[in-house]
PDB file of C-alpha atoms in Angstrom:
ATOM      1  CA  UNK A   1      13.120  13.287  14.558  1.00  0.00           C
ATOM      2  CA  UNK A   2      13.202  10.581  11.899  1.00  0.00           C
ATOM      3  CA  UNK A   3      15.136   7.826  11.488  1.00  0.00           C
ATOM      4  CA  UNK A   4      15.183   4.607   8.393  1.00  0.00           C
ATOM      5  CA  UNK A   5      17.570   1.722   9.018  1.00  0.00           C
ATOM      6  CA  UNK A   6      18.656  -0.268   6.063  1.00  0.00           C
ATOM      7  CA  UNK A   7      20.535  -3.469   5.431  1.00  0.00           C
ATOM      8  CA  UNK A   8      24.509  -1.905   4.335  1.00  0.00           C
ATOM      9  CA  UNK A   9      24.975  -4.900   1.828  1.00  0.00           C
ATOM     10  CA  UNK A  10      22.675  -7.296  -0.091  1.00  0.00           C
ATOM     11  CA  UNK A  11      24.270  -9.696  -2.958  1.00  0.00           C
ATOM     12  CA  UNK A  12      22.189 -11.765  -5.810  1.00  0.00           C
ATOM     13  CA  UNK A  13      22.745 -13.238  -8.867  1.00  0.00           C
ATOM     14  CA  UNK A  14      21.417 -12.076 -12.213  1.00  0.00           C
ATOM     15  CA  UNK A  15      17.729 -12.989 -13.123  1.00  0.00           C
ATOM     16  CA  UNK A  16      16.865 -12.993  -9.041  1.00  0.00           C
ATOM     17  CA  UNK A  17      14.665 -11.610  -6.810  1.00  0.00           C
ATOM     18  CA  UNK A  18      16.097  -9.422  -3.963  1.00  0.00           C
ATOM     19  CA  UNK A  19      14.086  -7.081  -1.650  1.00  0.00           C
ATOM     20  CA  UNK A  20      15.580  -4.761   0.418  1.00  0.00           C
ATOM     21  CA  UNK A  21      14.020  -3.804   3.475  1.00  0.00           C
ATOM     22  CA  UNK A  22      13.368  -0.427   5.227  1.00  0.00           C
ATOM     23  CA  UNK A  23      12.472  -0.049   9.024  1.00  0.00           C
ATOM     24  CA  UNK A  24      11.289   3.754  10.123  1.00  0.00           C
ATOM     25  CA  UNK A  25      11.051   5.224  13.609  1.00  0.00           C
ATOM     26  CA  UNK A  26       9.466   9.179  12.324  1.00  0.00           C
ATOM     27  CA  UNK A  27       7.718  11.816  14.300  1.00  0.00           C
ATOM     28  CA  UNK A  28       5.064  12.621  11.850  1.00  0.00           C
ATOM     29  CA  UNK A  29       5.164  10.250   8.654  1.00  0.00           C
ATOM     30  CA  UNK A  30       3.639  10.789   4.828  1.00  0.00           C
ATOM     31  CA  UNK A  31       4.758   8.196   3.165  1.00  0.00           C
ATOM     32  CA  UNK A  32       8.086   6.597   1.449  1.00  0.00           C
ATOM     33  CA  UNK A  33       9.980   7.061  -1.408  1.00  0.00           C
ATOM     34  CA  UNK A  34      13.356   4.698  -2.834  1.00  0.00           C
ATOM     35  CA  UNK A  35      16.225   5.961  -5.074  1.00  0.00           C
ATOM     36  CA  UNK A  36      18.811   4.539  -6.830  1.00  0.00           C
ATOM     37  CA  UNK A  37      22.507   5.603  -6.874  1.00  0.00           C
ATOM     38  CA  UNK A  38      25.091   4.195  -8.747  1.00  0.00           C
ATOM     39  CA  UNK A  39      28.382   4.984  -8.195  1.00  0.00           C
ATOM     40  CA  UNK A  40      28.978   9.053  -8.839  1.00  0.00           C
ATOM     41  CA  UNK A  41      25.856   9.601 -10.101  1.00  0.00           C
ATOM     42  CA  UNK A  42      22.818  11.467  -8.395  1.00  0.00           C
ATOM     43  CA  UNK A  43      20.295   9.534  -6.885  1.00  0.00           C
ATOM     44  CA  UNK A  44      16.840   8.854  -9.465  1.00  0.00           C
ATOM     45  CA  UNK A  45      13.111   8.493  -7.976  1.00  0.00           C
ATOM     46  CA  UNK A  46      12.471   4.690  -8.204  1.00  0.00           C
ATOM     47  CA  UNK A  47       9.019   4.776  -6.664  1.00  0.00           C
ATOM     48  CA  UNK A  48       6.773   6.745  -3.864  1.00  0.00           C
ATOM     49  CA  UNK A  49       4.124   5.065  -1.477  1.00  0.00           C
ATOM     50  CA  UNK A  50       1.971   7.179   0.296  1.00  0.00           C
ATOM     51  CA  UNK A  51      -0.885   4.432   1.650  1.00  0.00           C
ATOM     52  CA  UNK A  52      -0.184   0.987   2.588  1.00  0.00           C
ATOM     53  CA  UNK A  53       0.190  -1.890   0.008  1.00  0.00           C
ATOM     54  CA  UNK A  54       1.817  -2.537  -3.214  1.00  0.00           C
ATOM     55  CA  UNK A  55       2.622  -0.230  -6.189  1.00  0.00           C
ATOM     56  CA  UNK A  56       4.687  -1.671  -9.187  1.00  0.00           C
ATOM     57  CA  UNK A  57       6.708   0.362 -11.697  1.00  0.00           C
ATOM     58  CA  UNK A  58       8.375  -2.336 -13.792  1.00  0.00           C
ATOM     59  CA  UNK A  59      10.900  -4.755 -12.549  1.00  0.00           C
ATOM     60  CA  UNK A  60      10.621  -2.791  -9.456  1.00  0.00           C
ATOM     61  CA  UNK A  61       8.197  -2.857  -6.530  1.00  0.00           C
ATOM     62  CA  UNK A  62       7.536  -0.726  -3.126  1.00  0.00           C
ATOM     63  CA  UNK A  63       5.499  -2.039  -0.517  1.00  0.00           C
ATOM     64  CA  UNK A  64       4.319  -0.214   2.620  1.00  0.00           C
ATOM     65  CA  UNK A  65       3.052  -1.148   6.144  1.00  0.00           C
ATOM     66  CA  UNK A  66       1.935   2.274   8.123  1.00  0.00           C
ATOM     67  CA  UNK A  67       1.152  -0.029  10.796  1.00  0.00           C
ATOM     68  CA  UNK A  68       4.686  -2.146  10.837  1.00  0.00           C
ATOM     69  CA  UNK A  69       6.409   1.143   9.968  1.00  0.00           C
ATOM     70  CA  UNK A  70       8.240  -0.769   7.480  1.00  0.00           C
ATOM     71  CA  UNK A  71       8.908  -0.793   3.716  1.00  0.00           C
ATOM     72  CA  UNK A  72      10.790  -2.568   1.224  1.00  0.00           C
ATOM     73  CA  UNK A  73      11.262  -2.454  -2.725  1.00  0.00           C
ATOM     74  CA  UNK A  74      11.850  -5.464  -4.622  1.00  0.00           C
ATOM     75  CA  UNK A  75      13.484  -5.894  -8.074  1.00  0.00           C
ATOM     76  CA  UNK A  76      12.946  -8.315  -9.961  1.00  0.00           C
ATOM     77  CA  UNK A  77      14.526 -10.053 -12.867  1.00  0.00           C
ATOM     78  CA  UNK A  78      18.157  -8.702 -11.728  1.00  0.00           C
ATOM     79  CA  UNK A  79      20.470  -6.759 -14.028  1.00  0.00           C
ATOM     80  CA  UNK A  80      23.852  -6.015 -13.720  1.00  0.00           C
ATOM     81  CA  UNK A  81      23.342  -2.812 -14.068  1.00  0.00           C
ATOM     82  CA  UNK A  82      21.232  -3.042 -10.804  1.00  0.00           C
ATOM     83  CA  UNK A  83      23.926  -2.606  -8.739  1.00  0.00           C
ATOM     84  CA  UNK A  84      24.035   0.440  -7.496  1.00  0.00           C
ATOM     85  CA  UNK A  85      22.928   1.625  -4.095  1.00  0.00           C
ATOM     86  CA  UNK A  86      19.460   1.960  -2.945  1.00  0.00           C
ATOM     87  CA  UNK A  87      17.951   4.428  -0.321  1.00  0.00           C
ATOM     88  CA  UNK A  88      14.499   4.627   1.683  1.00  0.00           C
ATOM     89  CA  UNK A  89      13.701   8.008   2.273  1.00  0.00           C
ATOM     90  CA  UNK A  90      10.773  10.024   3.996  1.00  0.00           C
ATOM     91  CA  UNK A  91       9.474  13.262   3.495  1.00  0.00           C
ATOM     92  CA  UNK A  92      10.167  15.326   6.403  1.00  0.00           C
ATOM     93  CA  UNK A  93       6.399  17.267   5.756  1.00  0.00           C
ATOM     94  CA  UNK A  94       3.542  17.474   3.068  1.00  0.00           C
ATOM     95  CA  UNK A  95       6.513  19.148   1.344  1.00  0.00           C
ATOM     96  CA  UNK A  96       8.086  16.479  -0.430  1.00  0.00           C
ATOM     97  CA  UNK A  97      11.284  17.718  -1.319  1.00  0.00           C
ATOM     98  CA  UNK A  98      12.610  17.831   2.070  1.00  0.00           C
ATOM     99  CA  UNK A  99      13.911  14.142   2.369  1.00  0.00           C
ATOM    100  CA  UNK A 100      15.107  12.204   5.624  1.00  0.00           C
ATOM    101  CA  UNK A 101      17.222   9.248   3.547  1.00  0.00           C
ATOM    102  CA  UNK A 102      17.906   5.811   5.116  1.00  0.00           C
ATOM    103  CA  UNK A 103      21.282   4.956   5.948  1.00  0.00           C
ATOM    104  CA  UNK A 104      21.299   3.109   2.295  1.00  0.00           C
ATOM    105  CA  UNK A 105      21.226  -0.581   0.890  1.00  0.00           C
ATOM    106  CA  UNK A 106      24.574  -1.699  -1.212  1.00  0.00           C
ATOM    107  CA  UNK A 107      23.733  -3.955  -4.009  1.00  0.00           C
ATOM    108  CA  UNK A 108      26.014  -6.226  -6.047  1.00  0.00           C
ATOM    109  CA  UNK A 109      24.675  -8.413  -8.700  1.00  0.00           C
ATOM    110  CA  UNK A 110      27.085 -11.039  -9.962  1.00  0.00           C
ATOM    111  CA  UNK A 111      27.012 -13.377 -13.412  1.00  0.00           C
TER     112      UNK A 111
ATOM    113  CA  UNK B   1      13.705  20.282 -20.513  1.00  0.00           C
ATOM    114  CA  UNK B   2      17.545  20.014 -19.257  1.00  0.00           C
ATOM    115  CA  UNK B   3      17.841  18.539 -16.305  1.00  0.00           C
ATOM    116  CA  UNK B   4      19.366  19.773 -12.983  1.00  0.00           C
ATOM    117  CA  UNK B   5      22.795  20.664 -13.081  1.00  0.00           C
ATOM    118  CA  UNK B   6      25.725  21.949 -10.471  1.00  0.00           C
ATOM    119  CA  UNK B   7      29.296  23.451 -10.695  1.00  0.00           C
ATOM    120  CA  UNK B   8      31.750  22.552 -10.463  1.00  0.00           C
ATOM    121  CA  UNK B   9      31.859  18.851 -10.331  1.00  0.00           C
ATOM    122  CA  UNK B  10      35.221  18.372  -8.334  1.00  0.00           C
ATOM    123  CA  UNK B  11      36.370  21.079  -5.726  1.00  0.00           C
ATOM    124  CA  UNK B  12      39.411  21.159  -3.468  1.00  0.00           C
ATOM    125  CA  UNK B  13      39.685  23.999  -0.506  1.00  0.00           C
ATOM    126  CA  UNK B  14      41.749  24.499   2.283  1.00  0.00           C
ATOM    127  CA  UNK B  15      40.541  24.326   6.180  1.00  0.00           C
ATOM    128  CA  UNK B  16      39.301  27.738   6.513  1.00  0.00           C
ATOM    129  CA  UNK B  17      38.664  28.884   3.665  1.00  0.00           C
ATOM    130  CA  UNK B  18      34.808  29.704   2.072  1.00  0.00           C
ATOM    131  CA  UNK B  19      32.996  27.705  -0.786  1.00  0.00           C
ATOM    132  CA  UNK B  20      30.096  28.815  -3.519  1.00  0.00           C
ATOM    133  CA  UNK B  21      28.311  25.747  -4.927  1.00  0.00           C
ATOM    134  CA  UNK B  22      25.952  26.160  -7.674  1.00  0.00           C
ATOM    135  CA  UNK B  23      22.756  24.541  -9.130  1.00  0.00           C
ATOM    136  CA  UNK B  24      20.738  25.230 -12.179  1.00  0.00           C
ATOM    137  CA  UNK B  25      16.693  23.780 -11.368  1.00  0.00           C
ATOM    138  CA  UNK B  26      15.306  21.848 -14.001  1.00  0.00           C
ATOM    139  CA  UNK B  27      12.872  23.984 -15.866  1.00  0.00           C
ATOM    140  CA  UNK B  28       9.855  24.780 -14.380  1.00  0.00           C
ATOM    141  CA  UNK B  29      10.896  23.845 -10.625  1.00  0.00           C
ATOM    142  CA  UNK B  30      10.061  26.838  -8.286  1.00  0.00           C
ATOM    143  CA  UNK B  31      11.921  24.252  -5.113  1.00  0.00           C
ATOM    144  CA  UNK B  32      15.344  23.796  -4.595  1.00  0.00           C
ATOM    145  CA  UNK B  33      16.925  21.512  -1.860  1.00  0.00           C
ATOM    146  CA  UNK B  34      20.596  20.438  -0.885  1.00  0.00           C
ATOM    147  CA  UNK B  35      21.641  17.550   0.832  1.00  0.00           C
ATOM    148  CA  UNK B  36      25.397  16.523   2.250  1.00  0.00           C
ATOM    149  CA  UNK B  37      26.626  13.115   1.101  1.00  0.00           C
ATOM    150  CA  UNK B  38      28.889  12.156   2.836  1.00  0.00           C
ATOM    151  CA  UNK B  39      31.116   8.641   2.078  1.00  0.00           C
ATOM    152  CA  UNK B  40      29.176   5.333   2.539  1.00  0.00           C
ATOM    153  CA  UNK B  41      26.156   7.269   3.737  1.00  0.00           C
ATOM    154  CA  UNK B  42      22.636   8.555   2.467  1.00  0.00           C
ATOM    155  CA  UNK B  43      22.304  12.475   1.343  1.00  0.00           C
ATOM    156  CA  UNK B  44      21.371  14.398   4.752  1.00  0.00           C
ATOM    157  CA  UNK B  45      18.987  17.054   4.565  1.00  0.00           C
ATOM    158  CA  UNK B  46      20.886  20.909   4.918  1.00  0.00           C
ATOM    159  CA  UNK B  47      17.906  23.078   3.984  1.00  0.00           C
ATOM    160  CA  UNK B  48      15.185  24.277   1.037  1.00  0.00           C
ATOM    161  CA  UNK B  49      14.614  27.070  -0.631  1.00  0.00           C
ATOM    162  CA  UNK B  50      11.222  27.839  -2.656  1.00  0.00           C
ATOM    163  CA  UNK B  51      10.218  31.146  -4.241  1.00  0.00           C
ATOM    164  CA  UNK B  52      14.153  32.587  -3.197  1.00  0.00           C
ATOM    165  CA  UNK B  53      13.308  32.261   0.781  1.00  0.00           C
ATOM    166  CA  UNK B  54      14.926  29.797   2.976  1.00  0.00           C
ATOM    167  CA  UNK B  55      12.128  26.715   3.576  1.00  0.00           C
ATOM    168  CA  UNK B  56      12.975  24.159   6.191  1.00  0.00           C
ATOM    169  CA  UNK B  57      16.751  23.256   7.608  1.00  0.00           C
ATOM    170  CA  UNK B  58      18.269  19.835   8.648  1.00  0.00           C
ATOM    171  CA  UNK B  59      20.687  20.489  11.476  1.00  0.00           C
ATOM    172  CA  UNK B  60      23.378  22.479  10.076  1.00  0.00           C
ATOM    173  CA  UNK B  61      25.501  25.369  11.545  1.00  0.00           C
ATOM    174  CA  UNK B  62      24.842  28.538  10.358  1.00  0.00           C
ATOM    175  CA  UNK B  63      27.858  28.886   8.427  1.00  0.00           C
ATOM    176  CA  UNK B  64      25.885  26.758   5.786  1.00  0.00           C
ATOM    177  CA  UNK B  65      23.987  29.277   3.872  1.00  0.00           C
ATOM    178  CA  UNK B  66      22.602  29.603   0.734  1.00  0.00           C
ATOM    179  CA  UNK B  67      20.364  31.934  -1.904  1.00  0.00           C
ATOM    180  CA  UNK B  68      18.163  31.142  -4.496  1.00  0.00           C
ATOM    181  CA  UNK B  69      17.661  33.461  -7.760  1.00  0.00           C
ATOM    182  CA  UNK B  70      14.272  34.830  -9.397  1.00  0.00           C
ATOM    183  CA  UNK B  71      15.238  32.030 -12.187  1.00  0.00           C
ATOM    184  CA  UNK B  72      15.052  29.284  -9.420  1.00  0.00           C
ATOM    185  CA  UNK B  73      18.774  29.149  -9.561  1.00  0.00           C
ATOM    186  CA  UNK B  74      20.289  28.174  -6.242  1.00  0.00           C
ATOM    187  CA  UNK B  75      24.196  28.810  -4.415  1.00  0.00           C
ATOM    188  CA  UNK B  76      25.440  26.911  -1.375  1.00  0.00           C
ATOM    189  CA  UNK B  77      27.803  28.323   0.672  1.00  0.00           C
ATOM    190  CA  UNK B  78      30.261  27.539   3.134  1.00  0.00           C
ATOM    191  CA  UNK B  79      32.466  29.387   5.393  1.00  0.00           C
ATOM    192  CA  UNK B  80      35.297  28.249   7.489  1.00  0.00           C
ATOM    193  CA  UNK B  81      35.863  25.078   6.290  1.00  0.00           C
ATOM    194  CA  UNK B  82      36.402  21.946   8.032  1.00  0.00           C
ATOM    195  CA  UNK B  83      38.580  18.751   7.364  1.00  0.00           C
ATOM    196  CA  UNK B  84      35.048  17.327   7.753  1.00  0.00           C
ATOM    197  CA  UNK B  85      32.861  19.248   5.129  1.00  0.00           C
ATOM    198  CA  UNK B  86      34.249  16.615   2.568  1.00  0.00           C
ATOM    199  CA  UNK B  87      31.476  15.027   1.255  1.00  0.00           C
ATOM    200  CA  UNK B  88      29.359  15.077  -2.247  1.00  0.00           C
ATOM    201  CA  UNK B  89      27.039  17.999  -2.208  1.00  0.00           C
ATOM    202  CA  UNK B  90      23.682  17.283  -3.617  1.00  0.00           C
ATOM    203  CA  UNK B  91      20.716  19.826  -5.267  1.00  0.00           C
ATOM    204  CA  UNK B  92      17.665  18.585  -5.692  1.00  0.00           C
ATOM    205  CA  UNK B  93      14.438  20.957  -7.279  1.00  0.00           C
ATOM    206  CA  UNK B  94      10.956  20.071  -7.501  1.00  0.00           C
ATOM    207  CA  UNK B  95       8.202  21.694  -7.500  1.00  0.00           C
ATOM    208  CA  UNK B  96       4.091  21.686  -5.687  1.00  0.00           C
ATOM    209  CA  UNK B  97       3.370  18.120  -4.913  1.00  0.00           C
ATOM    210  CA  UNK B  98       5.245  16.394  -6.683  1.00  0.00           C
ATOM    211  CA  UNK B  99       6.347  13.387  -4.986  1.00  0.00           C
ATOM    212  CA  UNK B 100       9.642  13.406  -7.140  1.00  0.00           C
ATOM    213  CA  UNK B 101      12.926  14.962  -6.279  1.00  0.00           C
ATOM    214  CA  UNK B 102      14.867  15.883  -9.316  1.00  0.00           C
ATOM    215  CA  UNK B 103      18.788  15.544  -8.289  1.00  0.00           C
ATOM    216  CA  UNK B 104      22.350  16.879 -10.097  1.00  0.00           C
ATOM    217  CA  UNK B 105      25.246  15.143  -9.976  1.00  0.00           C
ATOM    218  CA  UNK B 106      26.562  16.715  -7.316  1.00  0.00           C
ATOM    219  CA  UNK B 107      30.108  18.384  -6.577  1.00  0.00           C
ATOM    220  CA  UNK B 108      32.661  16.548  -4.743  1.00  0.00           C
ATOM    221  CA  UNK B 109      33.904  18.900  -1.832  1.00  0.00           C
ATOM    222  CA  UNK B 110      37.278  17.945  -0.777  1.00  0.00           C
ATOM    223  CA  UNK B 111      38.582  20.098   2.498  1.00  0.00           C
ATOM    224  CA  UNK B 112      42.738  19.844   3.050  1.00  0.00           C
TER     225      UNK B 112
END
């Protein structure tokens, strides 16, 4: 089976940094994607890391230890309109449409 | 391309009774995918279809069942209804590789 744990709640300001971490326990692992998910709305690809390291899409960032089996994504320059909630989630197989989602990240960006 | 959509967006049934969800694929996705939201919690896995044959299930009873058309269309259905099946129910389509799940905006299942 597959489990991702998630912080429930992380708060910031506008124009901060804030990373939100992602810790996996998985019986056969390909890699990790994050989605976004504001408030009744469906949740939009963010980013996908299949090898370890860095990829950067924008304000936003994944990062990926194989070896740690932990993730995180970190946005940058925070919006308002960042708040929203944010989910790891792992492909079950090389099929990546069948996702195992983390329990999900909360966040609330204030003035 | 239009995106991926589902019907109907708000849905209240009775304990007991059966339910037909429905989700159009975005064009040119031969995968479809639905997931159970529910409150407070992240979209779980209830199965796939690709090419209109069942691909994969999470653990769901069998009274979760679905179809998928020769246009990639997809139905979920479920029978006897219980208090909790309340949740948002999520399609997602895709297609090959693709590393991206495409998802509607779900329909908000309330049993009573």
């Amino acid at each position: 089976g597959q489990s991702l744990e998630q912080p429930s709640e992380v708060t910031a300001v506008e124009g901060a940094i804030v990373q939100i971490n992602c810790t996996y326990q998985t019986s056969g692992f390909y890699g990790l994607s994050w989605y976004q998910q504001h408030d009744g709305g469906a949740p939009t690809f963010l980013s996908y890391n299949a090898l370890d390291g860095l990829e950067e899409t924008g304000r936003f960032s994944s990062f990926l230890s194989r070896s740690d089996s932990y993730g995180y994504l970190l946005l940058q320059e925070l919006q308002m309109k960042d708040s929203a909630s944010y989910f790891c989630a792992a492909p079950m197989n090389t099929g990546f449409q069948k996702l195992v989602f983390g329990t999900g990240t909360r966040l609330l960006v204030s003035p | 391309e239009t995106g991926v959509t589902q019907s109907p967006t708000h849905l209240i049934k009775t304990r007991g009774q059966q339910v037909t969800l429905r989700c159009s694929s975005q064009s040119g996705h031969n995968t479809v995918s639905w997931y159970q939201q529910a409150l407070g919690q992240g979209p779980q896995f209830i199965f796939q279809y690709y090419r209109e044959e069942e691909n994969g299930r999470g653990n769901f009873p069998p009274r979760f069942s679905g179809l998928q058309f020769p246009n990639y269309s997809s139905e979920l259905n479920v029978n006897a209804l219980e208090l909790d099946d309340s949740a948002l129910y999520l399609c997602a389509s895709g297609s090959g590789q693709n590393t991206e799940a495409f998802f509607g905006q779900g329909t908000r299942l309330t049993v009573v």
